[in-house]
Amino acid sequence: MCGIVAYIGQQEAYPILIEGLKRLEYRGYDSAGVALLNENNELNVYKAKGKVSDLEAFASSKDVSGHIGIAHTRWATHGEPNQVNAHPHVSQSGNIALIHNGIIENYLSIRKELEKRGFTFKSSTDTEVLTNLIEDVQQSEHVDLFEAVRIALNHVVGAYAIVVLEKGHPDQLIAARKGSPMVIGIGDGEYFIASDATPIVGRTQKVVYLEDEQVVKIKLGEELHIKTIQDVEAMPYVQELKMNLDSIEKAGFDHFMMKEIYEQPTIVRDTMRGRLNPEANTVRLGGIQQYEKQLLYADNIVFVACGTSWHACLVGSYLIENLAKIPVKVEYASEFRYRNPVITPHDVVIAVSQSGETADTLAAIQLAKEKGAVVLGICNVIGSSISRATDAGIYTHAGPEIGVASTKAFTSQVTVMVMLALRLAELKGSMKDEERAAFIQELDRIPEKMQWTLDHSGHVKDIAEKYKDVRNMLYLGRLQNYPVALEGALKLKEISYIHAEGYPAAEMKHGPIALIDKDMPVVFIATNHSTYEKVISNIQEVKARNGKIIAIISQKDVLARKMADYVIEIPETECLYSPLLALAYHIAVMRGCNVDQPRNLAKSVTVE
Ligand code: F6R
């Protein structure tokens, strides 16, 4: 939720901030703003409802000079998305400007206190309250901004990544974080601060990830000065940023989503690199090696995740139980954290998250730790909160995912799930060697087969054209195709706003069958595996009620092909996710929807 970016150095800040905001726009895009301190010590604040391009248009004839500035793109939590509620917020005296990602939970009680002390508020945001709280501390305690921010944050309950700029201090920014991410890029005589590394890529490779409850003074000509909010000094840990510019640009595609769909074969290779050894028929997962015994003897492996990542967990549960014979539970992190689950030190909890910042998943990790379980992570973003909160983990290596709807990240998560199941099966001795070897060989061929599927999916656009105006759609599959059906339905609803549901195919007759008529398209995932015959019966049931059938089938299929109105072929394997993505994508484009930034959504859900 929300993207923050800040700059201090010798260059003009404004173009750097705007470019940074555009790269962060996937985090929120209902309003944007910028604050700049010019050479005459004037603080210029410009805000606009809408996207970063609206802010640019608004500021086009204004003074945007200055070598220091802060900027924000918002996903509203407190107060409607409008110009007044947009960040940066300025303190009552006009001396301090602040940007914030997160939620201050006790802002109402602080606001009441500040009102008693003479402060008035223009917006309905928690952020303006925090800005004035810092000013109040500064004035009443007679301390500098660094100290005022530190003291003020001790009064705050909630999550924050903030950057604060002060008039009269053109060489200094103060930043802090708790529960919301923040990275500081160290350039040559300049600093870049952002919610994630994307605005920093191509500018410097030296970065520091701020830890929870740390405050930092970023001053030109000085080293970073980091303290905890409890006033304990901390050393900055400088790391090398491995991302490159290509990975965050569209590379000729109309949308990031399409680019990311086409990246799947490459990222599956990247996810397997150094882990899958098809010569020796082995899988090695270095990140969790020291916890393999716990996994093997766990009473339960418990997956916690949200949304698409939850679907990947469901695939994981089918695979691990089937191949490694270890009991697996799959939990929505948001339910798990509140339902007082039975978790013991004999369980291993695995948190799965693309962004590594999802608030519910972080809370679930915390709970599992309190209950004494080992907690592992499967995460895409290196250095993210979840990767740091877990005891150990496996990175998915999908690269930055900019499209708000998750695509390649799911594919990489499923790839990790397959490798994890195979590794556990090897340790447990639950699969015959030749059976496991065949699985590993097949996994190694998946990128090629995915490429084939992408190369032969042109006609998905025609199917999309046919069904782009429907109001409902059903997705049905069995076994591990069931989570894929859920995921296909989620993709369609989130980017094209068509209502869609995913079900295990056999559940259809327990209710959803009542919906079937000539206007209801049903997507069947009818690839060739153990329940194929049963899925064929389900197709017949839909056909008998005049439903329209789109079937994802294996190349050699005969039966489903005859019954379906449209088919999408895939090679004899399980790489069936891409056609569903392509279908959702084309329908959304044809309906004129914003594919990369669907309404009401944000890439990183750092609030409950
Ligand atoms: C859907 C989507 C979301 C996320 C969910 C969890 O396309 O992207 O459902 O999967 O918000 O996010 P992460 O994986 O970042 O924890």
XYZ file of C-alpha atoms and ligand atoms in Angstrom, residues 305-310 352-358 361 386 401 403-407 413 487 490-491 494 601-605, ligand 1:
47
model
C -0.751 -17.037 2.811
C -3.283 -14.766 1.114
C -4.831 -14.591 -2.356
C -2.812 -16.021 -5.198
C -0.094 -17.180 -2.819
C -2.760 -19.158 -0.957
C 4.213 -17.812 1.275
C 4.227 -14.314 -0.168
C 5.295 -12.631 -3.371
C 5.804 -9.181 -1.877
C 7.009 -10.355 1.514
C 5.083 -7.478 3.073
C 1.509 -8.774 3.451
C 0.869 -13.125 6.637
C 8.566 -11.754 5.654
C 6.389 -8.256 -10.519
C 1.446 -5.865 -12.705
C -0.790 -5.756 -9.673
C -2.360 -9.113 -10.534
C 0.105 -11.815 -9.694
C 1.172 -14.036 -12.625
C 5.764 -20.377 -6.129
C -6.521 -18.752 -9.629
C -9.410 -14.717 -9.441
C -7.437 -13.323 -12.375
C -9.658 -8.812 -10.520
C -6.242 -3.104 -5.589
C -2.653 -2.627 -4.534
C 0.344 -4.812 -5.087
C 1.484 -5.017 -1.547
C -1.252 -5.285 1.067
C -3.858 -11.531 -6.905
C -2.820 -11.127 -5.968
C -3.127 -11.178 -4.515
C -1.872 -11.538 -3.708
C -2.165 -11.404 -2.202
C -0.981 -11.850 -1.368
O -3.442 -11.429 -8.225
O -1.760 -10.734 -6.358
O -4.175 -12.053 -4.234
O -1.486 -12.836 -4.018
O -2.475 -10.073 -1.902
O 0.147 -11.115 -1.677
P 1.598 -11.623 -1.364
O 1.839 -12.852 -2.172
O 2.485 -10.494 -1.762
O 1.653 -11.926 0.103
